[in-house]
Amino acid sequence: MAIITLTTDFGYKDHFIGAIKGTIYSELNDAQIVDISHSISPFNIQECAYILKNSYKTFPKGTIHIVGIDSEKTPENQHIAVYVDGHYFIVANNGVLGLIISEVLPDKIVEINLPDTGQTPFPVMDVFVKVACHIVRGGTLEVVGKSFDQLKDLKEFTPIVSDNFKSITGHVIYIDNYGNVVSNIQKSLFEAYRNGRKFELKARNKKITEIHKKFSDIINFDLDKNQRKGPGDLLALFNSSEYIELAIYKSDLNTVGGASTLLGLDYRDTITINFI
């Protein structure tokens, strides 16, 4: 039995998650359902894309990922099923797969066309679940729709490198539970253009000249404790997904604040690297 994952912005107050799971179990009483997240900020495509990219690979090949973000069907927001990197994604064509398809080309994409479902106000349950259960039973994508080649890829996921290769301009694509700020600048891009040069990372009025491998690298343990950097200090690191991330070491977003609040950074805000 293939795993079905759920990623939505539905939250936990309402009935939506329970109804989706109940519908799946009614179709497949031995289904394996995993919640990736239901706390995506409403309609935040970038946030959902980042979470999906960094979670889907940990699941076995053949896993089916239902994505409930901005899922209402319109002429410009089609329902699609995508097979890429050994995984199935059932989504709206709103760019949410942008970070995944930037690295791996899809093997197959179909526009979903199920009878009597076009006007539903709850497409995740009424359409996406039906497609997922069809795939679990061994059904093919060709049965649920026709081939589709207009997959949206949001340009804002891509940092801009200056013509003279002296700077990279990125922006914030995710803010985590600690208030840490994740940019869309990956380590591979940074190293490709750095060429051994020194650099300055600028975010608002802050400048950083070093990028760490882990959070505690900010501490010089050879110094006395009262001379070290530590809790409350700003740092940059390549996170576990190899994106440049800004953090306040051992800070709490709900009390003293995190990098997002203390630096005044929000989604789409600019982060710039200047090579010297």
Coordinates of C-alpha atoms in Angstrom, one line a residue, residues 50 99 157 159 170-175 180-186 201 237 239 242-246 269-273:
Y50 CA 10.1 24.8 0.3
L99 CA 11.7 24.2 -6.5
F157 CA 12.5 31.0 -6.8
P159 CA 18.2 34.3 -7.5
G170 CA 18.0 36.6 -3.6
H171 CA 15.0 36.9 -1.4
V172 CA 13.3 35.2 1.6
I173 CA 11.3 32.1 0.7
Y174 CA 10.6 30.6 4.1
I175 CA 10.5 31.6 7.8
N180 CA 15.0 31.7 11.1
V181 CA 15.0 33.2 7.6
V182 CA 15.7 31.0 4.6
S183 CA 16.8 32.6 1.3
N184 CA 16.6 31.1 -2.2
I185 CA 20.4 31.2 -2.5
Q186 CA 21.8 27.7 -2.5
L201 CA 25.9 39.3 2.9
L237 CA 24.7 29.2 7.7
N239 CA 21.1 24.8 6.4
E242 CA 21.9 23.8 1.6
Y243 CA 20.2 27.2 1.4
I244 CA 21.6 30.2 3.0
E245 CA 19.7 30.8 6.3
L246 CA 19.9 33.7 8.8
D269 CA 12.4 40.6 1.1
T270 CA 15.8 41.0 -0.5
I271 CA 19.1 39.4 0.6
T272 CA 22.2 40.3 -1.3
I273 CA 25.7 38.9 -1.5

